[in-house]
């Protein structure tokens, strides 16, 4: 095994593959990156068994790659990343010299690193699942950023730790909920498909980091795994087992109150009150009337805050409603846009937050009871 | 107690005073900032009892300050900093309304925060010690950055956790050592003084953060404390008790070998080898001769590196010397300048590193024995 490669391309590909690697992997081989030198390409693989990333390097206009001898080896990710990042050479030479001892050199510096034999690395099946569709990168990015924050971080109901992708016909519904709040994004696909899979939020974060520009992403799913094919990189993840709860019936359709407000003003107001916590939670209270909308917050230990929401406009009978400030903050930040609309049914009923500029994304938050 | 003040100035002053506050203070009052409204000024005090910072705000060209009622209060630092940082108002109103309940308002937001009575805050004596001198801010900054990294972080010999400031006549020697390496900076003072104090490295870091520009700093010391007067701010620190070791006799004066090398090249070469560690320590070996200078590093677990130092020039008999890579890295980074000189006496003798551009700063490193 012997090849020469552009430092910059090699480093970027190593970084990409290493993202799948966990510091807590039980299998020693999984702390390494598998490097395969084929006839005309280098394939890099990183995995923690839940998520696996494979990326391919070829000779091309902006990448020098000269393969003199084929072969495979596994090198500790942190070492190879350090070496390649810190070299001052434009071209790196990579040569297996004795069993698993590997020489990596650039300019006047030369490293001899103890690798692991490729045979010790678990076989990972990167075959493409049958059900597949295309999405623009920016659409996939929005799906992830607008929903995944609402997943649960508690292992008691594992299925809530992922985003549910449910497709019937050409409508894809992406739903996340931790049972106190919910985010739902709807996307129209070109093809008609039928699947229902729940992808771990953690894996989607790795997909997000791998998205690179404005190209198309191919997404392929079966009942075992999901694959995101982004340029020369495949991000593959296991799915979360178990039936995802039916969430549509949770979302109210009729409302008695409506609040419209400038997104940025409300984000800033919630942020200002966020240090006033009870048992670590910032509870905010909206006191709404057609004459005035006030945001307040109170804690016996810290003190209180009140703020008039001058950009708010409210329709309906006077209403007081309290909720977790962070949930509302994250929901309206995810919506984006300059104006958000709260549609409410009553003091203790879930309420819906939407953007006036995008009707494909909906956020739902459950109120909390306060005694004050 | 009631005043109005410019947000920006108030926030900067609160940040400065809060730097002295530790998260681990045993005394509840020390988690707060003491705010004194005097007739024509606001005085803010923060302390963790080792370091205390006091800063004064007055009405002036770039700061609105209107004091309507004098008084004193202590407010939890993290709350007041949050409120003032996140307000969208240019002017903040601050009013004690009931005992220790304090109203802080700006624009449409109003906070009522539970403070502590000023009488619960320990009295801190900010009187100025007698022995005092002036230094330009950039000189003090260099003293701290070029020496304090070499202090010890082990509590077994507390006196080594500080930088020793020793003045006889008009020569100030600032020395730090952890007994494996040493840094010594010499500064000429305008006045003749006589003192010998050891200032905790941690306190000097707070002084460093408070330095703001190109003015003069007044430094005042006695046998209990040191005070740094920087503009409207006083940083005061306790000293470390105990006699500082006599270090001059450790520094060799005669040398048999001399290595000159480009600072940046050597920093990069050491950095490249730094991941090759034995028991968490990166040991580097210089193999020096007039024909070639080589830096190498080896670990049974990881592997090895070798690098020819092409910018090095060496005078003397061939020499091999090993040392802690981090110590050399930190020493030459602290020296600055484009060229550094190593003056050596032999394989197991301490060696001196100096900058060719500044003879007032000296670094000393002890070699280590290697068996390879």
XYZ file of C-alpha atoms in Angstrom, chain B residues 78-279:
202
model
C -24.479 36.366 37.050
C -27.944 37.951 37.235
C -26.879 41.568 36.933
C -24.474 40.714 34.106
C -27.243 38.883 32.200
C -29.729 41.706 32.656
C -27.368 44.454 31.582
C -25.856 42.477 28.695
C -29.200 41.544 27.189
C -31.037 44.819 27.580
C -31.802 46.706 24.390
C -31.754 50.060 26.207
C -28.882 52.570 26.090
C -29.610 53.782 29.614
C -30.305 51.508 32.580
C -32.224 52.563 35.666
C -31.189 50.998 38.946
C -33.334 51.488 42.035
C -33.491 49.860 45.450
C -37.193 49.574 46.180
C -37.635 47.625 49.357
C -34.855 46.449 51.685
C -32.743 44.488 49.280
C -35.214 44.144 46.379
C -33.791 46.064 43.460
C -35.514 47.236 40.307
C -33.418 47.284 37.167
C -35.098 48.595 34.059
C -34.357 49.513 30.497
C -36.888 50.261 27.741
C -39.986 48.113 28.194
C -38.307 45.424 30.342
C -38.228 45.621 34.113
C -36.544 43.239 36.566
C -36.977 42.980 40.328
C -34.017 41.122 41.754
C -33.444 39.946 45.317
C -30.125 41.460 46.392
C -28.121 41.163 49.607
C -27.586 43.955 52.098
C -24.187 45.635 51.631
C -23.450 45.106 55.305
C -23.219 41.347 54.646
C -20.314 41.931 52.245
C -16.889 41.565 53.917
C -14.903 44.779 54.297
C -11.997 44.822 51.853
C -9.097 47.192 52.514
C -8.127 48.866 49.226
C -5.621 51.269 50.825
C -2.508 51.636 48.697
C 0.725 49.968 49.892
C 3.712 52.276 50.305
C 6.268 50.809 47.911
C 5.073 51.716 44.407
C 6.315 52.102 40.857
C 5.031 52.643 37.331
C 5.228 50.312 34.349
C 3.928 50.700 30.819
C 1.000 48.304 30.216
C 2.851 46.488 27.429
C 5.856 45.880 29.702
C 3.660 44.419 32.455
C 1.852 42.315 29.855
C 5.173 40.885 28.652
C 6.331 40.155 32.205
C 3.193 38.121 32.812
C 3.004 36.284 29.474
C 6.723 35.526 29.331
C 6.995 34.094 32.858
C 3.708 32.933 34.399
C 3.283 29.811 32.202
C 6.384 28.387 33.919
C 4.860 28.475 37.411
C 3.927 25.213 39.066
C 0.332 24.012 39.232
C 1.041 21.689 42.158
C 0.067 22.732 45.656
C 2.950 20.796 47.237
C 5.222 23.873 47.027
C 2.821 26.816 47.063
C 5.552 29.399 46.546
C 6.242 27.986 43.061
C 2.625 28.708 42.060
C 3.482 32.398 41.808
C 5.813 34.714 39.930
C 8.526 36.163 42.154
C 9.017 39.927 41.778
C 12.363 40.845 43.290
C 13.706 44.381 43.170
C 17.090 45.613 44.341
C 18.016 49.114 43.285
C 16.374 49.843 39.975
C 16.484 46.289 38.596
C 13.292 44.252 38.803
C 13.689 40.501 38.319
C 10.538 38.497 37.628
C 11.072 34.744 37.952
C 8.806 31.721 37.573
C 9.792 28.086 37.921
C 8.131 24.735 38.513
C 11.592 23.221 39.193
C 11.783 21.587 35.707
C 11.985 24.877 33.819
C 12.416 28.529 34.627
C 11.592 31.887 33.057
C 13.300 35.128 34.083
C 12.455 38.604 32.863
C 14.471 41.670 33.845
C 13.056 45.190 33.774
C 14.793 48.476 34.598
C 12.769 50.768 36.829
C 13.111 54.531 37.060
C 13.036 54.491 40.859
C 15.250 52.577 43.300
C 13.221 50.099 45.332
C 13.694 47.133 47.580
C 11.099 44.372 47.763
C 10.708 40.641 47.258
C 7.158 39.369 46.769
C 5.582 36.322 45.121
C 2.287 36.976 43.319
C -0.070 34.062 42.517
C -0.050 33.249 38.809
C -3.854 33.117 38.886
C -4.031 36.724 40.102
C -1.643 37.840 37.362
C -4.012 36.343 34.774
C -6.757 38.614 36.125
C -4.395 41.583 35.892
C -3.644 40.599 32.289
C -7.346 40.586 31.385
C -7.813 44.011 32.946
C -4.991 45.681 30.967
C -6.695 47.698 28.316
C -4.356 49.731 26.201
C -1.134 51.624 26.219
C -1.261 53.517 29.470
C 0.857 53.267 32.568
C 0.053 50.873 35.397
C 0.905 51.700 38.971
C 2.053 48.717 41.021
C 2.126 49.027 44.807
C 3.372 46.297 47.155
C 3.939 45.613 50.824
C 4.507 42.331 52.630
C 0.781 41.450 52.603
C -0.547 42.401 49.203
C 0.106 43.766 45.729
C -2.057 46.305 43.969
C -2.266 47.010 40.243
C -3.891 50.345 39.491
C -5.073 50.355 35.878
C -7.066 53.446 34.919
C -10.182 53.486 37.131
C -9.657 49.895 38.247
C -7.700 48.415 41.148
C -6.755 44.729 41.020
C -5.537 43.670 44.439
C -4.097 40.300 45.343
C -2.762 38.531 48.393
C 0.848 37.346 48.164
C 2.130 33.791 48.530
C 3.886 33.295 51.872
C 7.287 31.676 52.102
C 10.796 32.363 50.841
C 11.194 32.082 47.088
C 14.172 29.844 46.173
C 17.416 31.482 45.074
C 17.395 30.713 41.355
C 20.335 32.650 39.953
C 22.833 29.918 40.750
C 20.789 27.440 38.651
C 21.426 29.348 35.458
C 24.691 28.281 33.751
C 26.948 31.027 32.445
C 29.386 29.024 30.331
C 28.305 26.969 27.345
C 29.898 24.451 25.002
C 27.236 24.259 22.310
C 25.007 26.740 20.557
C 21.938 26.167 18.387
C 20.225 28.973 16.484
C 16.906 28.314 14.768
C 13.885 29.996 13.239
C 11.251 30.314 15.994
C 8.263 29.450 13.838
C 9.908 26.427 12.196
C 10.788 24.950 15.564
C 7.339 25.666 17.045
C 5.712 23.888 14.097
C 8.081 20.921 14.265
C 7.491 20.423 18.014
C 3.752 20.817 17.484
C 3.757 18.152 14.764
C 5.433 15.643 17.100
C 3.319 16.563 20.143
C 0.781 13.728 19.763
C 3.485 11.110 20.252
C 3.305 10.724 24.004
C 4.642 8.401 26.685
C 2.505 8.437 29.830
